[in-house]
Amino acid sequence: MAEQVSASERILRGIPVSPGVCQGRILVLDKTRFRVEKRLVPDAEISGELNRFQQALVKTREQMQETQRQLLQNLGANHAGIFDAHLLVLEDPSVIDEVVRRIQEEKVNAEYAFGQVTERYIEALARVEDEYLRERASDLRDVSGRIMGQLLGVSDQVNLAQLSEPCILIAHDLSPTRTAQLDRKNVLGFATDIGSRTSHTAIMAQSLRIPAVVGLKDASEQLASGEFALLDGFNGRVVINPTASTLAEYGQLVQKQVSLAEKLRGTLAQEAITLDRRRIVISANIERAEDVDSVRSSGAEGVGLFRTEYLFLNRDHLPTEAEQYQAYRQVAEALRPDPVVIRTLDLGADKLLPLLGMPAEMNPALGWRAIRYCLQHEEIFRTQLRAILRASPGGNVKLMYPMISGLDELIQANAFLEQCKAELRKEGVPFDPRLEVGIMVETPAAVAISDLLSRHAQFFSLGTNDLIQYTLAVDRVNEKIAHLYEPTHPAIIRLIHQTVQAARARGIWVSVCGELAGEVELTPLLLGLGVDELSAAPPALPPLKFLLRRLQFAEAQELVQFALKSESAAEILSRSVALARRAAPSLFEAKK
Ligand code: PEP
Ligand code: MG
């Protein structure tokens, strides 16, 4: 996949997910994790190898017991139980005895013997029909990774929150949790082997304003720390050892971006209204309370999606009601009277919380996430609902549930909310009694029953990231099938249309808060489909407003009439792109 351009310059191509260009030395993370060399060990050193293995087991046990202790303290025995299974793996004689035997008989180093044995067990377990046994494969993988880390002396991950010098990070994967930790001062940009445009890692990069490229396939294997690189987050490239002419070319690109930003500054305070006077609300998506500054400076009219799960990540205890209240209140007050849509916890899938001992799942995107998790963890859910209710008098707060796939979930969630309101009334704690409650429409099921759901919700917000993933059966974080992730697929256009019609029939408003909302080339489609609001990452908003002010609603509606009859995603895409480019050519000149 590396394209040889000159003796030293190499270009790796991936998927651009967060705009910007940066250059610097690269730091490759976790590189040695699974590279285990076979070494023959002289007889005199065998006992030393066995000892190293025992020490790694002991250290791993100590670490896991400490995590378990913290879990027990914060969440109680139910959650800490997950580690019991993991600890049992550490005592499993079938694995341990075989590793010992291999070290003694084959006279090999401990990590090699250990890797051979565990890989065989993991593979065998992963293949069996029985779900319980298959789960043990993931326990074994988790624990063996920790033991291997001890043996190789690489168990301490680089502290991404505090790097000693500026660098471009290269990793096989960066979980949203690790991305949220990044030291913004020293991480110039990052690139990963896996991932795609709507993975939460990509979304976090935009929010942190760190240029990023994902889906580079094997960059973390190919590259070595210390190499000099240029990362282009506009076009999805990482250039290793860029030549002087490449650097000059990129200098011009950056210059064009700077002049475009200047030009867009003029639109910030203006309304997003089309030439034929169709008004669209432009809001921001945020992940952390401190993002409010960027909401105002991007010209947003409020927050259309506050992804609250980031308040829960990277900490050693769950945020209390008071901590959550403070965060929500701070955002509500800062943006008053503009609305702030606070989404309840959407953990699960790629946002796992180690603190809760959330298990790895076979099909995480279809698994125990979001509202499903919350409805089974009353305490966590009620604490958040109370915090949101208490924050509501501080501004214009709205509440939203993620991943609704059936009417019962919505009714149950609303029942919890009513209970929390009753408690607060009893306690004499004020809240906004007219607090609007809406849902994310992000499963095909929710679209199909949007007429029913609209009876119990005061607004819809289309989560196109998940809606596309579930409708097209295309994993949103899998770079191998990223080409199948088509926002203009006729199925997607029809589902958005159906949702808007159901909302219209009931007189409720509809927003789009998936990444689609920030893609200017597709704005004509969303406009024509009749949504009331577009909510996207703050950096995406100025171009969006600029374009909307140059479009005709009537023309966008004609485009949608065409799209609803079209057989081809490519045709819909090219017509929308053509319309956007014709209306605002200068927006597109700054790309390479
Ligand atoms: C979505 O699915 O489009 C969405 C906005 O939610 P998230 O990206 O957090 O899953
Ligand atoms: Mg979603």
Coordinates of C-alpha atoms and ligand atoms in Angstrom, one line a residue:
M1 CA 0.0 0.0 0.0
A2 CA 3.0 2.3 0.2
E3 CA 3.4 4.3 -3.0
Q4 CA 7.1 4.8 -3.9
V5 CA 7.4 8.4 -5.2
S6 CA 11.2 9.0 -4.8
A7 CA 14.0 7.2 -3.1
S8 CA 12.9 8.4 0.3
E9 CA 9.4 9.8 0.1
R10 CA 6.5 7.4 0.6
I11 CA 2.8 8.1 0.6
L12 CA 0.3 6.1 2.7
R13 CA -3.3 6.6 1.8
G14 CA -6.2 6.3 4.2
I15 CA -9.5 8.0 5.1
P16 CA -9.4 11.7 6.1
V17 CA -11.4 12.2 9.3
S18 CA -10.2 15.4 10.8
P19 CA -9.0 18.3 8.7
G20 CA -5.6 20.0 9.0
V21 CA -2.0 19.4 8.0
C22 CA 0.8 18.8 10.4
Q23 CA 4.4 17.6 10.2
G24 CA 6.8 16.2 12.7
R25 CA 8.4 13.0 14.0
I26 CA 6.2 10.0 14.4
L27 CA 5.7 7.9 17.4
V28 CA 4.4 4.4 16.8
L29 CA 2.3 3.0 19.6
D30 CA 2.0 -0.6 20.9
K31 CA 4.3 -1.8 18.1
T32 CA 5.9 -4.6 19.9
R33 CA 2.7 -5.9 21.4
F34 CA 2.5 -9.2 19.5
R35 CA 5.9 -9.5 18.1
V36 CA 7.4 -12.4 19.9
E37 CA 10.7 -13.8 18.8
K38 CA 11.7 -17.4 19.4
R39 CA 14.9 -17.7 21.4
L40 CA 16.7 -20.9 22.4
V41 CA 17.6 -20.9 26.1
P42 CA 20.7 -22.6 27.4
D43 CA 20.0 -25.3 30.1
A44 CA 21.5 -23.1 32.8
E45 CA 18.9 -20.4 32.2
I46 CA 15.8 -22.5 32.0
S47 CA 15.0 -21.9 35.7
G48 CA 15.4 -18.2 35.1
E49 CA 12.8 -18.4 32.3
L50 CA 10.4 -20.3 34.5
N51 CA 10.8 -17.7 37.2
R52 CA 10.1 -14.9 34.8
F53 CA 6.9 -16.6 33.7
Q54 CA 5.8 -17.0 37.4
Q55 CA 6.6 -13.4 38.1
A56 CA 4.6 -12.2 35.1
L57 CA 1.6 -14.3 36.5
V58 CA 2.0 -12.8 39.9
K59 CA 2.3 -9.2 38.7
T60 CA -0.7 -9.6 36.4
R61 CA -2.7 -11.0 39.3
E62 CA -1.8 -8.1 41.5
Q63 CA -2.8 -5.6 38.8
M64 CA -6.1 -7.3 38.1
Q65 CA -6.9 -7.5 41.8
E66 CA -6.3 -3.8 42.2
T67 CA -8.6 -3.0 39.3
Q68 CA -11.2 -5.4 40.8
R69 CA -10.9 -3.7 44.1
Q70 CA -11.6 -0.3 42.5
L71 CA -14.5 -1.7 40.7
L72 CA -16.0 -3.2 43.8
Q73 CA -15.6 0.1 45.6
N74 CA -17.3 2.1 42.9
L75 CA -19.9 -0.2 41.5
G76 CA -20.5 -3.2 43.7
A77 CA -20.1 -6.9 43.4
N78 CA -22.1 -7.4 40.2
H79 CA -19.7 -5.4 38.1
A80 CA -16.5 -6.7 39.8
G81 CA -17.6 -10.2 39.0
I82 CA -16.3 -10.0 35.5
F83 CA -12.7 -10.1 36.8
D84 CA -13.4 -13.4 38.6
A85 CA -13.4 -15.2 35.2
H86 CA -10.3 -13.4 34.2
L87 CA -8.5 -14.3 37.4
L88 CA -9.4 -17.9 36.9
V89 CA -7.6 -17.9 33.6
L90 CA -4.4 -17.1 35.6
E91 CA -4.8 -20.4 37.5
D92 CA -5.8 -22.5 34.5
P93 CA -3.5 -25.6 34.8
S94 CA -4.0 -26.6 31.2
V95 CA -2.4 -23.4 30.0
I96 CA 0.2 -22.9 32.7
D97 CA 1.4 -26.5 32.8
E98 CA 1.8 -26.6 29.1
V99 CA 3.8 -23.4 29.0
V100 CA 6.1 -24.7 31.7
R101 CA 6.6 -28.0 29.9
R102 CA 7.4 -26.2 26.6
I103 CA 10.0 -24.0 28.3
Q104 CA 11.6 -27.0 29.9
E105 CA 11.4 -29.5 27.0
E106 CA 11.8 -27.2 24.0
K107 CA 14.2 -24.9 25.8
V108 CA 12.6 -21.7 24.5
N109 CA 12.0 -18.3 26.0
A110 CA 8.9 -17.8 28.2
E111 CA 7.1 -15.3 25.9
Y112 CA 7.4 -17.6 22.9
A113 CA 6.2 -20.7 24.8
F114 CA 3.4 -18.7 26.3
G115 CA 2.3 -17.1 23.0
Q116 CA 2.3 -20.5 21.3
V117 CA 0.1 -22.1 23.9
T118 CA -2.4 -19.3 24.4
E119 CA -2.9 -18.7 20.6
R120 CA -3.7 -22.3 20.2
Y121 CA -6.3 -22.2 23.0
I122 CA -7.8 -18.9 21.8
E123 CA -8.2 -20.2 18.3
A124 CA -9.8 -23.4 19.5
L125 CA -12.2 -21.7 21.9
A126 CA -13.2 -19.0 19.4
R127 CA -14.3 -21.8 17.0
V128 CA -16.6 -23.7 19.3
E129 CA -20.4 -23.4 19.1
D130 CA -21.0 -22.9 22.8
E131 CA -21.4 -19.2 23.5
Y132 CA -20.1 -19.6 27.1
L133 CA -16.9 -21.2 25.9
R134 CA -16.5 -18.7 23.1
E135 CA -16.6 -16.0 25.8
R136 CA -13.7 -17.7 27.5
A137 CA -11.6 -17.0 24.4
S138 CA -12.0 -13.3 24.9
D139 CA -11.2 -13.7 28.6
L140 CA -8.1 -15.6 27.7
R141 CA -7.1 -13.1 25.0
D142 CA -7.5 -10.2 27.5
V143 CA -5.5 -11.9 30.3
S144 CA -2.8 -13.3 28.0
G145 CA -2.3 -9.8 26.6
R146 CA -1.6 -8.5 30.1
I147 CA 0.8 -11.4 30.9
M148 CA 2.6 -10.9 27.6
G149 CA 2.9 -7.2 28.3
Q150 CA 4.6 -8.2 31.6
L151 CA 7.0 -10.6 29.9
L152 CA 8.0 -8.2 27.2
G153 CA 8.2 -5.3 29.6
V154 CA 5.8 -3.2 27.6
S155 CA 2.8 -3.3 29.9
D156 CA 2.9 0.4 30.7
Q157 CA 1.3 2.1 27.8
V158 CA 2.7 5.4 26.7
N159 CA 1.1 8.1 28.7
L160 CA -0.8 9.8 25.9
A161 CA -2.0 12.6 28.2
Q162 CA 1.6 13.7 28.8
L163 CA 4.1 13.4 26.0
S164 CA 7.5 14.8 26.3
E165 CA 7.7 16.3 22.8
P166 CA 5.5 17.1 19.8
C167 CA 4.8 14.1 17.6
I168 CA 2.4 12.5 15.1
L169 CA 1.0 9.3 16.7
I170 CA 0.7 6.2 14.6
A171 CA -1.3 3.3 16.1
H172 CA -3.0 0.1 15.0
D173 CA -6.1 1.5 16.7
L174 CA -6.8 4.2 19.2
S175 CA -10.0 3.6 21.2
P176 CA -12.3 6.7 21.7
T177 CA -11.2 6.5 25.4
R178 CA -7.5 6.8 24.5
T179 CA -8.2 9.5 22.0
A180 CA -10.0 11.5 24.6
Q181 CA -6.9 11.5 26.7
L182 CA -4.5 12.8 24.0
D183 CA -2.2 15.6 25.0
R184 CA -3.4 18.3 22.6
K185 CA -0.2 20.3 23.0
N186 CA 2.1 17.6 21.8
V187 CA -0.1 15.4 19.6
L188 CA 0.2 17.2 16.2
G189 CA -1.9 14.6 14.5
F190 CA -2.6 10.9 14.5
A191 CA -3.1 8.1 12.1
T192 CA -4.5 4.5 12.6
D193 CA -4.5 1.3 10.6
I194 CA -8.2 0.7 11.2
G195 CA -11.3 2.8 11.5
S196 CA -13.4 4.9 9.2
R197 CA -15.1 8.2 8.8
T198 CA -17.8 7.8 11.5
S199 CA -15.9 5.9 14.1
H200 CA -16.0 7.6 17.5
T201 CA -12.2 8.0 17.3
A202 CA -12.6 10.1 14.2
I203 CA -15.4 12.1 15.8
M204 CA -13.2 12.7 18.9
A205 CA -10.3 13.9 16.7
Q206 CA -12.5 16.5 15.1
S207 CA -13.7 17.7 18.5
L208 CA -10.1 18.0 19.7
R209 CA -9.2 19.7 16.4
I210 CA -6.4 17.2 15.8
P211 CA -5.7 16.4 12.1
A212 CA -6.3 12.7 11.6
V213 CA -6.3 9.9 9.1
V214 CA -7.6 6.4 9.7
G215 CA -7.9 3.2 7.7
L216 CA -4.2 3.1 6.7
K217 CA -4.3 -0.7 6.9
D218 CA -0.8 -1.6 8.1
A219 CA 0.9 1.7 8.7
S220 CA 1.8 0.8 12.3
E221 CA 3.7 -2.2 11.1
Q222 CA 5.5 -0.4 8.3
L223 CA 6.6 2.7 10.1
A224 CA 9.1 3.2 12.9
S225 CA 9.2 5.8 15.6
G226 CA 11.4 8.8 14.8
E227 CA 10.7 8.9 11.0
F228 CA 9.7 12.4 9.8
A229 CA 6.2 12.7 8.3
L230 CA 3.6 15.0 7.0
L231 CA 0.0 14.2 7.8
D232 CA -2.8 15.6 5.6
G233 CA -6.1 15.3 7.3
F234 CA -8.0 16.9 4.4
N235 CA -7.1 14.2 1.9
G236 CA -6.2 11.3 4.1
R237 CA -2.5 11.0 3.4
V238 CA 0.6 10.4 5.5
V239 CA 3.8 11.3 3.6
I240 CA 7.0 9.8 5.0
N241 CA 10.1 11.8 4.4
P242 CA 8.3 14.5 2.3
T243 CA 10.5 16.1 -0.3
A244 CA 11.0 19.9 -0.4
S245 CA 8.5 20.2 -3.2
T246 CA 5.8 18.2 -1.3
L247 CA 6.4 20.5 1.7
A248 CA 6.0 23.6 -0.5
E249 CA 2.8 22.2 -2.1
Y250 CA 1.4 21.6 1.4
G251 CA 2.4 25.1 2.4
Q252 CA 0.1 26.4 -0.4
L253 CA -2.7 24.1 0.7
V254 CA -2.5 25.5 4.3
Q255 CA -2.5 29.0 2.9
K256 CA -5.7 28.4 1.0
Q257 CA -7.3 27.0 4.1
V258 CA -6.3 30.1 6.1
S259 CA -7.9 32.4 3.5
L260 CA -11.0 30.3 3.3
A261 CA -11.3 30.4 7.1
E262 CA -11.0 34.2 6.9
K263 CA -13.8 34.4 4.3
L264 CA -16.1 32.1 6.4
R265 CA -15.6 34.3 9.5
G266 CA -18.1 36.8 7.9
T267 CA -20.9 34.2 8.0
L268 CA -20.6 33.2 11.7
A269 CA -23.1 35.7 13.1
Q270 CA -25.5 35.3 10.2
E271 CA -28.6 33.1 10.0
A272 CA -28.5 29.9 8.0
I273 CA -31.2 30.8 5.5
T274 CA -31.4 29.8 1.9
L275 CA -31.8 32.2 -1.0
D276 CA -35.6 31.4 -1.0
R277 CA -35.8 31.9 2.8
R278 CA -35.8 28.4 4.2
R279 CA -34.4 28.6 7.7
I280 CA -32.2 25.8 9.1
V281 CA -30.9 25.7 12.6
I282 CA -27.2 25.0 12.8
S283 CA -26.0 23.4 16.0
A284 CA -22.9 21.9 17.4
N285 CA -22.0 18.4 18.5
I286 CA -19.9 18.3 21.7
E287 CA -18.2 15.7 23.7
R288 CA -17.1 17.6 26.8
A289 CA -18.3 20.5 28.8
E290 CA -15.2 22.5 28.0
D291 CA -16.2 22.4 24.3
V292 CA -18.7 25.2 24.8
D293 CA -16.2 27.8 23.8
S294 CA -15.9 26.3 20.3
V295 CA -19.8 26.2 20.0
R296 CA -20.0 30.0 20.1
S297 CA -17.0 30.6 18.0
S298 CA -18.3 28.3 15.3
G299 CA -21.5 30.3 14.8
A300 CA -23.7 27.5 16.2
E301 CA -27.1 28.2 17.6
G302 CA -26.8 25.8 20.5
V303 CA -25.8 22.1 21.0
G304 CA -27.7 19.6 19.0
L305 CA -25.9 16.6 20.6
F306 CA -23.9 16.5 23.8
R307 CA -22.4 13.0 23.9
T308 CA -22.2 12.6 27.6
E309 CA -20.4 9.3 27.7
Y310 CA -17.1 11.1 27.5
L311 CA -17.7 12.4 31.0
F312 CA -17.5 8.8 32.1
L313 CA -14.4 7.7 30.3
N314 CA -10.8 8.0 31.6
R315 CA -11.6 8.2 35.3
D316 CA -11.4 5.9 38.3
H317 CA -15.0 6.3 39.5
L318 CA -18.3 7.0 37.9
P319 CA -19.2 10.7 37.8
T320 CA -21.6 11.4 40.7
E321 CA -24.9 13.2 40.3
A322 CA -23.3 16.4 41.5
E323 CA -20.4 16.2 39.1
Q324 CA -22.8 15.5 36.2
Y325 CA -25.1 18.3 37.2
Q326 CA -22.2 20.7 37.2
A327 CA -21.1 19.7 33.8
Y328 CA -24.6 19.9 32.3
R329 CA -25.4 23.1 34.1
Q330 CA -22.2 24.7 33.0
V331 CA -23.0 24.1 29.3
A332 CA -26.7 25.1 29.7
E333 CA -25.8 28.4 31.4
A334 CA -23.0 29.2 28.9
L335 CA -25.3 28.8 25.9
R336 CA -28.6 30.1 27.4
P337 CA -31.1 30.8 25.8
D338 CA -29.9 28.5 23.0
P339 CA -30.8 24.9 23.4
V340 CA -28.6 22.1 24.6
V341 CA -29.6 18.6 23.7
I342 CA -28.1 16.3 26.3
R343 CA -28.0 12.7 25.2
T344 CA -28.1 10.0 27.9
L345 CA -25.2 7.6 28.1
D346 CA -24.3 5.8 24.9
L347 CA -21.7 3.4 26.2
G348 CA -20.9 0.1 24.5
A349 CA -19.8 -0.9 21.0
D350 CA -16.5 1.0 20.6
K351 CA -16.9 3.0 23.8
L352 CA -16.2 0.5 26.5
L353 CA -15.8 1.6 30.1
P354 CA -13.2 -0.6 31.9
L355 CA -14.5 0.8 35.1
L356 CA -17.9 -0.9 34.6
G357 CA -16.2 -4.2 33.5
M358 CA -18.1 -4.0 30.3
P359 CA -17.4 -7.3 28.5
A360 CA -16.0 -7.5 25.0
E361 CA -18.9 -8.9 22.8
M362 CA -19.1 -10.9 19.6
N363 CA -21.2 -8.3 17.9
P364 CA -20.6 -5.1 20.0
A365 CA -22.5 -2.7 17.7
L366 CA -25.6 -5.0 18.1
G367 CA -25.0 -5.6 21.7
W368 CA -25.3 -4.2 25.2
R369 CA -25.1 -0.5 24.4
A370 CA -26.7 2.8 25.0
I371 CA -30.4 2.8 26.2
R372 CA -30.2 -1.0 26.5
Y373 CA -27.4 -0.8 29.0
C374 CA -29.0 2.1 30.9
L375 CA -32.4 0.4 31.3
Q376 CA -30.6 -2.5 32.9
H377 CA -28.5 -0.3 35.1
E378 CA -31.1 1.7 36.9
E379 CA -28.8 3.4 39.3
I380 CA -26.5 4.8 36.6
F381 CA -29.5 5.8 34.5
R382 CA -31.4 7.5 37.3
T383 CA -28.3 9.4 38.5
Q384 CA -27.9 10.8 35.0
L385 CA -31.6 11.7 34.5
R386 CA -31.7 13.4 37.9
A387 CA -28.5 15.4 37.0
I388 CA -30.0 16.5 33.7
L389 CA -33.3 17.5 35.3
R390 CA -31.6 19.5 38.0
A391 CA -29.5 21.3 35.3
S392 CA -32.6 22.1 33.2
P393 CA -33.5 25.4 34.9
G394 CA -30.0 26.7 34.1
G395 CA -30.8 27.1 30.4
N396 CA -32.7 25.6 27.5
V397 CA -32.0 21.9 28.2
K398 CA -33.5 19.1 26.1
L399 CA -33.0 15.4 26.8
M400 CA -32.5 12.6 24.3
Y401 CA -32.2 8.8 24.4
P402 CA -29.8 7.0 22.1
M403 CA -30.3 3.7 20.2
I404 CA -34.1 3.4 20.6
S405 CA -35.2 0.3 18.6
G406 CA -38.6 -0.2 20.0
L407 CA -41.5 1.6 21.6
D408 CA -41.2 -0.2 24.9
E409 CA -37.7 1.2 25.4
L410 CA -38.9 4.7 25.0
I411 CA -41.9 4.2 27.3
Q412 CA -39.7 2.6 29.9
A413 CA -37.1 5.4 29.7
N414 CA -39.8 8.0 30.0
A415 CA -41.2 6.1 33.1
F416 CA -37.8 6.4 34.7
L417 CA -37.8 10.0 33.9
E418 CA -41.2 10.6 35.5
Q419 CA -40.0 8.7 38.6
C420 CA -37.0 11.0 38.9
K421 CA -39.2 14.1 38.4
A422 CA -41.5 12.8 41.2
E423 CA -38.5 12.3 43.5
L424 CA -37.1 15.8 42.8
R425 CA -40.6 17.3 43.4
K426 CA -40.7 15.6 46.7
E427 CA -37.2 16.8 47.6
G428 CA -38.2 20.3 46.6
V429 CA -35.5 20.4 43.9
P430 CA -36.4 22.6 40.9
F431 CA -36.3 21.4 37.3
D432 CA -37.9 22.5 34.1
P433 CA -41.3 20.8 33.9
R434 CA -41.5 21.5 30.2
L435 CA -38.2 19.8 29.4
E436 CA -38.5 18.4 25.9
V437 CA -37.6 14.8 25.4
G438 CA -36.5 13.4 22.1
I439 CA -34.9 10.3 20.6
M440 CA -32.1 9.4 18.3
V441 CA -33.5 7.8 15.2
E442 CA -30.5 5.6 14.4
T443 CA -31.9 2.1 13.9
P444 CA -34.0 1.1 10.9
A445 CA -36.6 -0.2 13.3
A446 CA -37.0 3.3 14.8
V447 CA -37.6 4.7 11.3
A448 CA -40.1 2.0 10.5
I449 CA -42.1 2.8 13.7
S450 CA -41.3 6.5 13.6
D451 CA -45.1 7.3 13.5
L452 CA -45.5 5.4 16.8
L453 CA -42.4 6.8 18.4
S454 CA -43.5 10.3 17.5
R455 CA -46.4 10.0 19.9
H456 CA -44.0 9.7 22.8
A457 CA -41.2 12.1 21.8
Q458 CA -41.0 15.8 21.2
F459 CA -38.3 15.7 18.6
F460 CA -36.3 13.3 16.5
S461 CA -32.5 13.4 15.8
L462 CA -31.3 11.3 13.0
G463 CA -28.1 9.5 14.0
T464 CA -27.0 8.8 10.5
N465 CA -23.7 7.2 11.6
D466 CA -25.5 4.3 13.1
L467 CA -28.5 4.4 10.8
I468 CA -26.2 3.8 7.8
Q469 CA -24.3 1.1 9.6
Y470 CA -27.4 -0.8 10.6
T471 CA -29.3 -0.3 7.4
L472 CA -26.5 -1.2 5.0
A473 CA -25.1 -3.8 7.4
V474 CA -21.7 -2.1 7.2
D475 CA -19.6 -1.8 10.4
R476 CA -18.9 1.9 10.8
V477 CA -15.4 1.3 12.1
N478 CA -14.2 -1.3 9.6
E479 CA -11.9 0.3 7.0
K480 CA -12.1 -2.8 4.7
I481 CA -15.8 -2.1 3.9
A482 CA -15.7 1.6 4.1
H483 CA -16.4 1.8 0.4
L484 CA -19.8 0.2 1.1
Y485 CA -20.7 2.8 3.7
E486 CA -22.7 5.0 1.4
P487 CA -24.7 7.9 2.9
T488 CA -26.4 8.5 -0.5
H489 CA -27.6 4.9 -0.8
P490 CA -31.3 5.1 -1.9
A491 CA -32.3 3.2 1.2
I492 CA -30.8 5.9 3.4
I493 CA -32.5 8.7 1.5
R494 CA -35.8 6.9 1.8
L495 CA -35.4 6.3 5.6
I496 CA -34.6 9.9 6.3
H497 CA -37.6 10.9 4.1
Q498 CA -39.8 8.6 6.1
T499 CA -38.6 9.9 9.4
V500 CA -39.2 13.5 8.3
Q501 CA -42.7 12.7 7.1
A502 CA -43.6 11.0 10.4
A503 CA -42.3 14.0 12.3
R504 CA -44.3 16.4 10.1
A505 CA -47.5 14.4 10.6
R506 CA -47.1 14.8 14.4
G507 CA -45.8 18.4 14.2
I508 CA -42.4 17.6 15.9
W509 CA -39.0 18.8 14.7
V510 CA -36.3 16.7 13.2
S511 CA -32.5 17.2 13.4
V512 CA -29.6 15.3 11.8
C513 CA -26.7 14.9 14.2
G514 CA -24.6 12.2 12.5
E515 CA -21.5 13.1 10.6
L516 CA -23.6 13.4 7.4
A517 CA -24.8 16.7 8.8
G518 CA -21.3 18.2 8.5
E519 CA -20.6 17.0 5.0
V520 CA -21.2 20.1 2.8
E521 CA -21.4 18.1 -0.4
L522 CA -24.5 16.4 0.9
T523 CA -26.1 19.5 2.5
P524 CA -28.4 20.0 -0.6
L525 CA -29.9 16.5 0.1
L526 CA -30.5 17.1 3.8
L527 CA -32.0 20.5 3.0
G528 CA -34.3 19.1 0.4
L529 CA -35.4 16.3 2.6
G530 CA -36.8 18.9 4.9
V531 CA -34.9 18.5 8.2
D532 CA -35.1 21.4 10.6
E533 CA -31.7 21.3 12.1
L534 CA -28.2 20.2 11.2
S535 CA -25.8 19.5 14.1
A536 CA -22.2 18.7 13.5
A537 CA -18.7 19.1 14.9
P538 CA -17.9 22.9 15.4
P539 CA -15.2 23.1 12.7
A540 CA -17.7 21.8 10.1
L541 CA -20.3 24.5 10.8
P542 CA -18.9 27.7 9.1
P543 CA -18.8 26.1 5.7
L544 CA -22.3 24.6 6.2
K545 CA -23.8 28.1 6.9
F546 CA -21.9 29.6 4.0
L547 CA -23.3 27.0 1.6
L548 CA -26.9 27.1 2.9
R549 CA -27.0 30.8 2.4
R550 CA -26.2 30.2 -1.3
L551 CA -28.6 27.3 -2.0
Q552 CA -32.2 27.4 -3.2
F553 CA -34.6 25.2 -1.1
A554 CA -36.7 24.6 -4.2
E555 CA -33.7 23.2 -6.1
A556 CA -32.8 21.0 -3.1
Q557 CA -36.3 19.6 -3.1
E558 CA -36.1 18.8 -6.8
L559 CA -32.9 16.9 -6.1
V560 CA -34.7 14.9 -3.4
Q561 CA -37.5 14.1 -5.8
F562 CA -34.9 12.7 -8.1
A563 CA -33.1 10.8 -5.3
L564 CA -36.3 9.2 -4.1
K565 CA -36.7 7.6 -7.5
S566 CA -33.1 7.0 -8.2
E567 CA -31.5 3.5 -8.4
S568 CA -28.0 4.6 -7.8
A569 CA -26.0 6.0 -4.8
A570 CA -23.4 7.3 -7.1
E571 CA -25.8 9.3 -9.2
I572 CA -27.5 10.8 -6.1
L573 CA -24.1 11.7 -4.8
S574 CA -22.8 13.3 -7.9
R575 CA -26.0 15.5 -8.3
S576 CA -25.7 16.6 -4.7
V577 CA -22.0 17.4 -5.1
A578 CA -22.6 19.3 -8.3
L579 CA -25.3 21.4 -6.7
A580 CA -23.1 22.2 -3.7
R581 CA -20.1 23.1 -5.8
R582 CA -22.1 25.2 -8.2
A583 CA -23.6 27.2 -5.3
A584 CA -20.3 27.8 -3.4
P585 CA -17.3 26.9 -5.5
S586 CA -14.8 28.7 -3.2
L587 CA -15.6 26.1 -0.5
F588 CA -14.0 23.4 -2.5
E589 CA -11.0 25.1 -3.9
A590 CA -8.9 24.7 -0.8
K591 CA -8.8 21.0 -1.1
K592 CA -5.8 19.4 -3.0
Ligands
PEP1 C1 -25.0 8.6 15.1 O1 -25.1 7.4 15.3 O2 -25.1 9.2 14.0 C2 -24.7 9.5 16.3 C3 -24.7 10.8 16.2 O3 -24.4 8.9 17.5 P1 -22.9 8.3 17.7 O4 -22.0 8.8 16.6 O5 -22.4 8.9 19.0 O6 -23.1 6.9 17.7
MG2 MG -25.2 6.6 17.3

